[in-house]
Short mmCIF file of C-alpha atoms and ligand atoms in Angstrom, two decimals:
data_model
loop_
_atom_site.label_atom_id
_atom_site.label_comp_id
_atom_site.label_asym_id
_atom_site.label_seq_id
_atom_site.Cartn_x
_atom_site.Cartn_y
_atom_site.Cartn_z
CA MET J 1352 59.84 78.51 146.61
CA ALA J 1353 56.93 78.09 144.26
CA ARG J 1354 53.58 78.69 145.86
CA ASP J 1355 50.99 75.96 145.67
CA GLY J 1356 49.39 75.97 142.26
CA ALA J 1357 51.82 78.53 140.85
CA VAL J 1358 53.55 77.93 137.55
CA TYR J 1359 55.75 80.17 135.44
CA ALA J 1360 54.91 80.88 131.82
CA CYS J 1361 57.47 82.21 129.36
CA GLN J 1362 56.10 85.38 127.74
CA SER J 1363 58.10 84.68 124.63
CA CYS J 1364 57.42 81.04 123.77
CA GLY J 1365 54.58 80.10 126.10
CA ALA J 1366 56.44 77.19 127.74
CA VAL J 1367 55.35 76.53 131.30
CA GLN J 1368 57.85 75.79 134.11
CA THR J 1369 57.20 74.76 137.69
CA ARG J 1370 59.95 77.03 139.08
CA TRP J 1371 61.22 80.45 138.19
CA THR J 1372 64.51 80.79 136.37
CA GLY J 1373 66.18 83.83 134.84
CA GLN J 1374 66.39 82.18 131.44
CA CYS J 1375 63.60 80.20 129.82
CA PRO J 1376 64.88 76.62 129.42
CA ALA J 1377 62.68 76.18 126.34
CA CYS J 1378 63.54 79.16 124.16
CA GLY J 1379 66.55 80.68 125.93
CA ALA J 1380 64.99 84.14 126.35
CA TRP J 1381 65.94 86.04 129.49
CA ASN J 1382 63.59 87.40 132.13
CA THR J 1383 60.49 86.19 130.38
CA LEU J 1384 59.08 83.82 133.02
CA VAL J 1385 56.06 85.27 134.77
CA GLU J 1386 54.19 83.67 137.62
CA GLU J 1387 50.78 82.38 136.78
CA LEU J 1388 48.28 80.89 139.22
CA THR J 1389 46.58 77.77 138.03
CA SER J 1390 43.28 77.38 139.71
CA ARG J 1391 41.21 74.31 139.27
CA PRO J 1392 37.51 75.08 139.21
CA PRO J 1393 35.74 73.55 142.19
CA GLY J 1394 34.27 70.21 141.28
CA ALA J 1395 36.65 69.68 138.36
CA LEU J 1396 38.26 66.73 140.08
CA LYS J 1397 34.90 65.16 140.76
CA ALA J 1398 33.88 65.59 137.15
CA THR J 1399 37.06 63.83 136.05
CA LYS J 1400 36.32 60.91 138.33
CA ALA J 1401 32.76 60.73 137.10
CA THR J 1402 33.81 60.62 133.44
CA ARG J 1403 36.40 57.95 134.15
CA LYS J 1404 33.61 55.57 135.15
CA ALA J 1405 32.42 55.28 131.57
CA PRO J 1406 34.32 52.47 129.84
CA LEU J 1407 36.50 53.50 126.93
CA ALA J 1408 34.73 52.63 123.69
CA PHE J 1409 36.89 51.68 120.72
CA GLU J 1410 35.78 52.08 117.13
CA GLY J 1411 37.05 50.90 113.78
CA LEU J 1412 38.70 53.16 111.22
CA ASP J 1413 36.12 52.18 108.62
CA ALA J 1414 33.09 53.31 110.61
CA GLU J 1415 30.82 55.76 108.82
CA THR J 1416 31.39 59.37 109.82
CA PRO J 1417 29.09 62.02 108.42
CA ALA J 1418 30.90 65.02 106.90
CA PRO J 1419 30.91 67.95 109.32
CA PRO J 1420 28.15 70.47 108.70
CA ARG J 1421 29.41 73.76 107.29
CA ILE J 1422 28.33 77.36 107.41
CA ALA J 1423 28.93 78.63 103.89
CA THR J 1424 29.55 82.33 104.43
CA GLY J 1425 29.09 83.29 100.80
CA VAL J 1426 32.61 84.72 100.60
CA ASP J 1427 33.75 81.90 98.35
CA GLU J 1428 37.47 82.53 98.64
CA TRP J 1429 37.16 82.34 102.43
CA ASP J 1430 34.96 79.25 102.29
CA ARG J 1431 37.42 77.50 100.00
CA VAL J 1432 40.32 78.02 102.41
CA CYS J 1433 38.11 76.69 105.23
CA GLY J 1434 37.49 73.56 103.17
CA GLY J 1435 33.95 74.40 102.11
CA GLY J 1436 32.72 76.73 104.85
CA VAL J 1437 33.17 77.27 108.55
CA VAL J 1438 32.58 74.19 110.73
CA PRO J 1439 30.27 74.90 113.69
CA GLY J 1440 32.03 74.38 117.01
CA SER J 1441 35.46 75.03 115.50
CA ALA J 1442 37.94 77.80 116.23
CA ILE J 1443 39.93 79.55 113.53
CA LEU J 1444 42.91 81.84 114.07
CA VAL J 1445 43.53 84.44 111.35
CA GLY J 1446 46.97 86.02 111.58
CA GLY J 1447 48.48 88.87 109.61
CA ASP J 1448 50.48 92.08 109.78
CA PRO J 1449 48.72 95.12 111.21
CA GLY J 1450 46.92 96.95 108.40
CA VAL J 1451 46.84 94.02 105.97
CA GLY J 1452 43.05 93.90 106.13
CA LYS J 1453 42.08 91.28 108.73
CA SER J 1454 39.30 93.36 110.25
CA THR J 1455 37.99 94.22 106.80
CA LEU J 1456 37.97 90.59 105.70
CA LEU J 1457 36.25 89.26 108.81
CA LEU J 1458 33.64 91.99 108.85
CA GLN J 1459 32.83 91.02 105.28
CA VAL J 1460 32.74 87.33 106.16
CA ALA J 1461 30.44 87.97 109.15
CA ALA J 1462 28.18 90.28 107.13
CA SER J 1463 27.90 87.86 104.25
CA ALA J 1464 27.15 84.92 106.55
CA ALA J 1465 24.58 87.01 108.43
CA ARG J 1466 22.82 87.92 105.20
CA ARG J 1467 22.49 84.21 104.49
CA GLY J 1468 20.81 83.63 107.82
CA ALA J 1469 23.66 82.75 110.19
CA ARG J 1470 23.54 84.47 113.56
CA CYS J 1471 26.77 86.43 113.61
CA ALA J 1472 28.55 88.63 116.14
CA TYR J 1473 31.58 90.83 115.61
CA ILE J 1474 33.38 91.81 118.79
CA SER J 1475 36.06 94.45 118.42
CA GLY J 1476 38.63 95.07 121.11
CA GLU J 1477 40.56 97.51 118.95
CA GLU J 1478 38.03 99.86 117.44
CA ALA J 1479 35.00 101.69 118.76
CA ILE J 1480 31.54 100.66 117.53
CA GLU J 1481 31.30 103.87 115.48
CA GLN J 1482 34.50 103.07 113.63
CA VAL J 1483 33.36 99.56 112.77
CA ARG J 1484 29.95 100.84 111.74
CA SER J 1485 31.29 103.59 109.51
CA ARG J 1486 33.61 101.11 107.85
CA ALA J 1487 30.68 98.76 107.29
CA GLN J 1488 28.69 101.61 105.72
CA ARG J 1489 31.55 102.48 103.42
CA MET J 1490 31.74 98.85 102.37
CA GLY J 1491 28.00 98.65 101.75
CA LEU J 1492 27.41 96.16 104.55
CA ALA J 1493 25.29 98.33 106.83
CA ASP J 1494 22.13 96.30 106.19
CA ALA J 1495 23.66 92.99 107.25
CA PRO J 1496 22.21 91.74 110.55
CA VAL J 1497 25.55 91.42 112.37
CA LYS J 1498 25.56 92.10 116.10
CA LEU J 1499 28.39 94.46 116.97
CA ALA J 1500 30.11 94.97 120.29
CA ALA J 1501 33.25 96.77 121.42
CA GLU J 1502 34.65 94.95 124.42
CA THR J 1503 37.92 93.61 125.78
CA ALA J 1504 36.78 92.04 129.05
CA LEU J 1505 36.62 88.31 128.46
CA ARG J 1506 34.06 87.75 131.19
CA SER J 1507 31.49 90.09 129.61
CA ILE J 1508 32.14 88.60 126.20
CA LEU J 1509 31.58 85.06 127.45
CA ASP J 1510 28.43 86.14 129.28
CA GLY J 1511 27.16 87.92 126.18
CA LEU J 1512 27.82 84.92 123.97
CA LYS J 1513 26.06 82.61 126.40
CA SER J 1514 22.99 84.83 126.70
CA GLU J 1515 22.12 84.63 123.00
CA PRO J 1516 22.49 81.86 120.45
CA PHE J 1517 25.13 82.57 117.81
CA ASP J 1518 26.48 80.56 114.91
CA LEU J 1519 29.61 82.56 114.17
CA VAL J 1520 31.59 85.00 116.30
CA VAL J 1521 34.57 87.13 115.29
CA ILE J 1522 36.95 88.25 118.05
CA ASP J 1523 39.13 91.12 116.80
CA SER J 1524 41.74 90.69 118.20
CA ILE J 1525 42.78 87.98 120.65
CA GLN J 1526 45.69 90.16 121.84
CA THR J 1527 43.31 92.79 123.20
CA MET J 1528 41.25 90.35 125.23
CA TRP J 1529 41.73 90.41 128.94
CA SER J 1530 40.58 88.10 131.71
CA ASP J 1531 40.33 89.27 135.30
CA ALA J 1532 41.21 85.78 136.50
CA HIS J 1533 44.83 86.49 135.67
CA GLU J 1534 47.06 89.28 136.89
CA ALA J 1535 49.21 89.53 133.76
CA GLY J 1536 48.65 92.51 131.47
CA PRO J 1537 46.59 92.41 128.26
CA GLY J 1538 48.53 91.02 125.33
CA SER J 1539 50.76 88.87 127.55
CA VAL J 1540 51.08 85.20 126.83
CA THR J 1541 49.10 84.35 129.94
CA GLN J 1542 46.17 86.52 128.93
CA VAL J 1543 46.15 85.52 125.27
CA ARG J 1544 46.28 81.87 126.19
CA ALA J 1545 43.58 82.18 128.82
CA ALA J 1546 41.27 84.13 126.51
CA ALA J 1547 41.82 81.78 123.58
CA GLY J 1548 41.29 78.76 125.85
CA GLU J 1549 37.99 80.07 127.19
CA LEU J 1550 36.70 81.03 123.75
CA VAL J 1551 37.68 77.71 122.21
CA ARG J 1552 35.96 75.89 125.07
CA LEU J 1553 32.83 77.94 124.52
CA ALA J 1554 32.94 77.19 120.80
CA LYS J 1555 33.10 73.45 121.40
CA LYS J 1556 30.45 73.49 124.10
CA ARG J 1557 27.89 75.58 122.24
CA GLY J 1558 28.68 74.51 118.72
CA LEU J 1559 29.41 78.04 117.57
CA ALA J 1560 32.27 78.89 115.26
CA VAL J 1561 34.81 81.32 116.72
CA ILE J 1562 37.18 83.27 114.51
CA LEU J 1563 40.10 84.81 116.39
CA VAL J 1564 42.14 87.61 114.83
CA GLY J 1565 45.82 87.61 115.77
CA HIS J 1566 48.53 90.13 115.00
CA VAL J 1567 51.79 88.88 113.70
CA THR J 1568 55.15 89.88 115.11
CA LYS J 1569 58.08 91.07 113.01
CA GLU J 1570 59.50 87.56 113.05
CA GLY J 1571 56.34 86.33 111.36
CA ALA J 1572 54.88 84.37 114.28
CA ILE J 1573 51.42 85.11 115.55
CA ALA J 1574 52.22 87.42 118.42
CA GLY J 1575 52.14 85.94 121.85
CA PRO J 1576 52.06 82.25 122.23
CA ARG J 1577 52.33 79.56 119.68
CA VAL J 1578 50.06 77.71 122.07
CA VAL J 1579 47.05 79.44 120.54
CA GLU J 1580 47.93 77.79 117.24
CA HIS J 1581 47.70 74.43 118.96
CA MET J 1582 44.37 75.21 120.58
CA VAL J 1583 42.48 76.13 117.44
CA ASP J 1584 41.29 73.90 114.61
CA ALA J 1585 42.58 76.06 111.80
CA VAL J 1586 45.23 78.75 111.35
CA PHE J 1587 45.08 81.06 108.33
CA ALA J 1588 47.62 83.69 107.39
CA PHE J 1589 46.41 86.83 105.63
CA GLU J 1590 49.25 88.18 103.54
CA GLY J 1591 49.95 91.05 101.21
CA GLU J 1592 52.79 93.33 100.24
CA ARG J 1593 52.51 96.98 101.05
CA GLY J 1594 51.75 98.98 97.93
CA TYR J 1595 49.99 96.11 96.16
CA PRO J 1596 46.22 95.65 96.31
CA PHE J 1597 46.33 91.85 96.35
CA ARG J 1598 45.76 89.93 99.56
CA ILE J 1599 46.13 86.19 100.00
CA LEU J 1600 44.50 84.06 102.64
CA ARG J 1601 46.64 80.99 103.15
CA GLY J 1602 45.77 77.93 105.20
CA ALA J 1603 48.63 76.98 107.56
CA LYS J 1604 46.73 74.40 109.58
CA ASN J 1605 43.25 73.02 109.03
CA ARG J 1606 41.64 70.08 110.76
CA PHE J 1607 38.69 70.27 108.37
CA GLY J 1608 40.33 70.86 105.01
CA ALA J 1609 43.50 71.00 102.92
CA THR J 1610 46.23 73.33 104.16
CA ASP J 1611 47.69 74.33 100.83
CA GLU J 1612 44.56 76.18 99.71
CA ILE J 1613 44.61 79.92 99.12
CA GLY J 1614 41.97 82.62 98.75
CA VAL J 1615 42.79 85.68 96.66
CA PHE J 1616 41.34 89.12 97.31
CA GLU J 1617 41.87 92.63 96.02
CA MET J 1618 41.68 95.59 98.40
CA GLY J 1619 39.72 98.49 96.99
CA ASP J 1620 37.76 101.51 98.18
CA ALA J 1621 34.80 99.37 99.19
CA GLY J 1622 36.72 96.67 101.01
CA LEU J 1623 37.99 93.39 99.64
CA SER J 1624 36.70 91.91 96.44
CA GLU J 1625 37.19 88.27 95.60
CA VAL J 1626 39.48 87.31 92.75
CA LYS J 1627 37.89 84.20 91.30
CA ASN J 1628 40.42 83.55 88.60
CA PRO J 1629 43.83 84.66 89.81
CA SER J 1630 45.93 82.92 87.18
CA ALA J 1631 46.87 86.03 85.23
CA LEU J 1632 46.57 88.50 88.09
CA PHE J 1633 50.24 88.68 88.92
CA LEU J 1634 51.32 88.83 85.32
CA ASP J 1635 52.16 92.01 83.49
CA THR J 1636 51.01 91.29 79.96
CA SER J 1637 51.61 94.76 78.60
CA GLY J 1638 54.68 95.34 76.50
CA GLU J 1639 57.81 93.33 75.85
CA ARG J 1640 59.32 91.13 78.51
CA ALA J 1641 62.71 92.53 79.48
CA ALA J 1642 65.92 90.60 80.07
CA GLY J 1643 65.81 89.17 83.59
CA ALA J 1644 62.13 88.29 83.58
CA ALA J 1645 60.72 84.76 83.47
CA VAL J 1646 57.09 83.70 83.72
CA PHE J 1647 56.66 80.93 86.25
CA ALA J 1648 53.73 78.55 85.82
CA GLY J 1649 52.92 77.92 89.46
CA ILE J 1650 50.23 76.22 91.49
CA GLU J 1651 48.77 77.95 94.52
CA GLY J 1652 46.48 75.71 96.49
CA SER J 1653 44.36 73.92 93.94
CA ARG J 1654 44.70 76.56 91.24
CA PRO J 1655 47.35 77.37 88.66
CA VAL J 1656 48.79 80.88 88.91
CA LEU J 1657 51.15 82.46 86.41
CA VAL J 1658 53.55 84.99 87.84
CA GLU J 1659 56.56 86.89 86.60
CA ILE J 1660 59.86 86.39 88.40
CA GLN J 1661 62.24 89.30 87.90
CA ALA J 1662 65.97 89.23 88.46
CA LEU J 1663 68.65 91.86 88.25
CA VAL J 1664 72.32 90.93 88.22
CA ALA J 1665 74.57 93.99 88.36
CA PRO J 1666 78.25 94.68 89.10
CA SER J 1667 78.76 95.20 92.80
CA ALA J 1668 80.10 98.55 93.97
CA TYR J 1669 81.15 97.24 97.36
CA GLY J 1670 83.31 94.42 98.66
CA THR J 1671 80.43 92.24 99.74
CA PRO J 1672 77.88 91.79 96.97
CA ARG J 1673 74.22 92.28 97.87
CA ARG J 1674 71.56 89.62 97.68
CA ALA J 1675 68.00 90.88 98.07
CA VAL J 1676 64.86 88.88 97.49
CA VAL J 1677 61.18 89.80 97.69
CA GLY J 1678 58.47 87.16 97.55
CA TRP J 1679 60.77 84.16 97.59
CA ASP J 1680 63.00 82.39 100.08
CA SER J 1681 66.46 83.92 100.40
CA GLY J 1682 67.95 80.55 101.33
CA ARG J 1683 66.55 79.11 98.13
CA LEU J 1684 68.09 81.99 96.13
CA ALA J 1685 71.48 81.27 97.71
CA MET J 1686 71.13 77.63 96.69
CA ILE J 1687 70.21 78.45 93.09
CA LEU J 1688 73.14 80.87 92.82
CA ALA J 1689 75.48 78.19 94.18
CA VAL J 1690 74.20 75.62 91.66
CA LEU J 1691 74.51 78.15 88.80
CA GLU J 1692 78.11 78.81 89.83
CA ALA J 1693 79.13 75.20 90.47
CA ARG J 1694 77.29 73.46 87.62
CA CYS J 1695 76.86 76.10 84.91
CA GLY J 1696 80.02 78.18 85.19
CA LEU J 1697 78.26 81.45 85.94
CA SER J 1698 79.88 83.74 88.47
CA PHE J 1699 78.06 85.99 90.92
CA GLY J 1700 80.92 86.59 93.35
CA ASP J 1701 81.39 90.23 92.36
CA ARG J 1702 77.81 90.98 91.40
CA ASP J 1703 74.73 92.16 93.26
CA VAL J 1704 71.69 89.94 92.81
CA TYR J 1705 68.10 91.06 93.23
CA LEU J 1706 65.11 88.79 92.81
CA ASN J 1707 61.50 89.92 92.90
CA VAL J 1708 58.20 88.10 92.49
CA ALA J 1709 55.91 90.53 90.66
CA GLY J 1710 52.55 91.57 92.02
CA GLY J 1711 53.37 91.05 95.69
CA LEU J 1712 52.85 87.29 95.63
CA ARG J 1713 54.92 85.01 97.88
CA ILE J 1714 56.04 81.80 96.27
CA SER J 1715 57.11 78.81 98.30
CA GLU J 1716 57.03 76.07 95.65
CA PRO J 1717 60.36 74.44 94.74
CA ALA J 1718 58.89 74.28 91.23
CA ALA J 1719 59.91 77.95 90.86
CA ASP J 1720 63.63 77.04 90.97
CA LEU J 1721 64.08 76.83 87.22
CA ALA J 1722 62.13 80.04 86.62
CA ALA J 1723 64.31 81.88 89.14
CA ALA J 1724 67.46 80.42 87.55
CA ALA J 1725 66.19 81.40 84.09
CA ALA J 1726 65.51 84.96 85.24
CA LEU J 1727 68.98 85.20 86.81
CA ALA J 1728 70.69 83.81 83.72
CA SER J 1729 68.64 86.02 81.43
CA SER J 1730 69.74 89.08 83.37
CA ALA J 1731 73.36 87.93 83.59
CA PHE J 1732 73.53 87.35 79.80
CA ASP J 1733 71.27 90.30 79.02
CA VAL J 1734 69.19 88.04 76.81
CA ALA J 1735 65.41 88.24 77.11
CA LEU J 1736 63.39 85.05 77.23
CA PRO J 1737 60.76 84.63 74.53
CA GLN J 1738 57.58 86.55 75.30
CA ASP J 1739 55.40 83.45 75.00
CA CYS J 1740 57.42 81.08 77.20
CA VAL J 1741 56.62 79.80 80.70
CA VAL J 1742 59.15 78.11 82.95
CA PHE J 1743 58.92 75.58 85.78
CA GLY J 1744 60.98 72.79 87.34
CA GLU J 1745 62.79 71.96 90.52
CA ILE J 1746 66.58 72.11 90.62
CA SER J 1747 68.67 69.69 92.65
CA LEU J 1748 72.08 70.48 94.13
CA SER J 1749 73.64 68.24 91.52
CA GLY J 1750 72.25 70.50 88.81
CA ASP J 1751 69.42 68.26 87.61
CA VAL J 1752 66.06 69.63 86.58
CA ARG J 1753 63.37 67.59 88.30
CA PRO J 1754 59.72 67.10 87.43
CA VAL J 1755 57.20 68.85 89.66
CA SER J 1756 53.60 68.25 90.65
CA ARG J 1757 50.63 68.90 88.36
CA MET J 1758 52.60 69.75 85.25
CA ASP J 1759 49.59 69.20 83.02
CA ALA J 1760 47.55 71.79 84.90
CA ARG J 1761 50.40 74.29 84.66
CA LEU J 1762 50.74 73.83 80.92
CA LYS J 1763 47.00 73.94 80.34
CA GLU J 1764 46.68 77.24 82.16
CA ALA J 1765 49.66 78.70 80.30
CA ALA J 1766 48.12 77.66 76.97
CA LYS J 1767 44.84 79.24 78.02
CA LEU J 1768 46.60 82.55 78.67
CA GLY J 1769 48.25 82.61 75.28
CA PHE J 1770 51.66 81.11 76.03
CA ARG J 1771 53.02 79.00 73.21
CA ARG J 1772 56.05 77.25 74.68
CA ALA J 1773 57.58 76.15 77.92
CA LEU J 1774 60.95 75.41 79.43
CA GLY J 1775 60.82 72.60 81.96
CA PRO J 1776 61.80 69.05 82.86
CA THR J 1777 62.11 66.44 80.12
CA GLY J 1778 59.50 63.91 79.17
CA LEU J 1779 56.58 66.30 78.78
CA ASP J 1780 54.60 66.41 75.64
CA LYS J 1781 51.62 68.63 75.41
CA PRO J 1782 49.76 69.26 72.19
CA GLY J 1783 49.37 72.99 71.70
CA LEU J 1784 52.15 73.95 74.06
CA PRO J 1785 55.45 72.26 73.29
CA VAL J 1786 57.97 71.97 76.09
CA THR J 1787 61.69 72.40 75.72
CA GLY J 1788 62.85 69.69 78.07
CA ALA J 1789 66.12 70.03 79.94
CA SER J 1790 67.35 67.34 82.28
CA ARG J 1791 70.36 69.43 83.35
CA LEU J 1792 70.28 73.04 84.45
CA ALA J 1793 73.44 73.70 82.42
CA ASP J 1794 71.56 72.67 79.28
CA ALA J 1795 68.65 75.02 80.06
CA ILE J 1796 71.05 77.90 80.77
CA GLN J 1797 72.94 77.26 77.53
CA ARG J 1798 69.68 77.42 75.59
CA ILE J 1799 68.76 80.71 77.24
CA HIS J 1800 72.21 82.06 76.37
CA ASP J 1801 71.88 80.96 72.74
CA GLY J 1802 68.26 82.06 72.45
CA ALA J 1803 67.49 78.46 71.50
CA LEU J 1804 64.20 77.87 73.20
CA ASP J 1805 62.40 76.47 70.25
CA PRO J 1806 60.89 73.20 71.34
CA THR J 1807 62.68 70.12 70.17
P1 LIG N 1053 42.19 96.59 108.43
O1 LIG N 1053 41.14 95.64 108.07
O2 LIG N 1053 41.89 97.58 109.49
O3 LIG N 1053 43.56 95.87 108.80
P2 LIG N 1053 43.93 94.97 110.06
O4 LIG N 1053 42.68 94.64 110.78
O5 LIG N 1053 44.60 93.78 109.46
O6 LIG N 1053 44.88 95.77 110.87
O7 LIG N 1053 42.57 97.32 107.07
C1 LIG N 1053 43.32 98.43 107.10
C2 LIG N 1053 43.77 98.86 105.74
O8 LIG N 1053 42.91 98.54 104.69
C3 LIG N 1053 43.89 100.34 105.78
O9 LIG N 1053 45.24 100.67 105.48
C4 LIG N 1053 42.95 100.85 104.76
C5 LIG N 1053 42.66 99.68 103.89
N1 LIG N 1053 41.27 99.67 103.42
C6 LIG N 1053 41.00 99.96 102.10
O10 LIG N 1053 41.89 100.23 101.31
N2 LIG N 1053 39.69 99.92 101.66
C7 LIG N 1053 38.67 99.63 102.49
O11 LIG N 1053 37.50 99.62 102.05
C8 LIG N 1053 38.97 99.34 103.85
C9 LIG N 1053 37.87 99.01 104.81
C10 LIG N 1053 40.27 99.36 104.28
MG1 LIG N 1054 42.09 95.31 112.66
#
């Protein structure tokens, strides 16, 4: 029998049930429901009644709303992803793999904002004060007036944040925070949700911006509950491939800005430096382009980015051929291979296929389809694409090459970086950078095979 006020929270998905079951009805995980006591603060009911007395006021959609004020931190790449700076009273969740550089980034953001006059606090639940301080010294941030604390007890953190006025607070990380109002262990869904809830409430009430750091599980979700993602105003993912210095801050949700924006950073000895013009960053411009490489003219956020897509098609030594992909979607690769087989007569059944996006970038645009197909065909035929050619276009299952967004911006950037021709959808005419238009993938593949990529 459930006790009064007791509910059961799934430690895997965060769903709440009123009775205990062995299997979570929401996500199907076993033995993940843990009892949680919901206690209503005394007087909460009264407060609700009191607020109900006020009549509901309706407003028109066209009423004037002033733009939210922003704290520009001075880390421009961060501010851009926020939509022009951090909004006071908002909560931001920054997720990423352990070691990707979340603590480094947020220490830099807090230090930069503090230097510009914002009252900033950095609360670490993972590292001792000395560790944070020595890192700050190494990064040349020691003079920034950031208030540091090492603490995991939510109650002391809330008390500390109430005792002094702050504009911006970093909590590193939400998984280490622990509230004595709940019996569950630190890092459990119950604790993470309770801590995030309290901090978000405080942010709204006091008008301070709270940045929560969250670790990401192997499956790619921010560890613990998805519920935290619903509580906060913005969710950013901090990404980077091991072995590459580049780090990308990507907006996944943002109530105060566009979600497709990215910030680009480079990890060095003195922390992260901003990459203001990333368009040629992921491009290897030294030497000849080998067979199997195609330069994709992409758009990341609001900016064009040129990146090399590399493919290797090789005879398979085993019964089941391998398909491996880094930086792109494996489902998308399977689709492109199927279209190449069904519509262009290529065969990959007995061949291993590897696809890699150079520089450690992750591409999610469908506009990269044609570049991936071109790289695969180039490797399969062992014919290199022209050195000065960029490729873009979406491919449909029927084998058509479709136009993509912002084609002018892609071509302009390619021209700026010295590219002299492009392979893409038909109907594009750009002075200075002629486009070989292909309406069918088979036509584009034939041209690659024949080395006939001179614009027509
Ligand atoms: P960190 O910010 O601690 O990662 P996270 O908080 O996401 O777990 O960054 C850890 C990595 O960054 C570590 O492998 C070392 C590297 N790093 C540098 O290369 N240069 C630097 O100046 C700093 C501070 C870290
Ligand atoms: Mg950290």
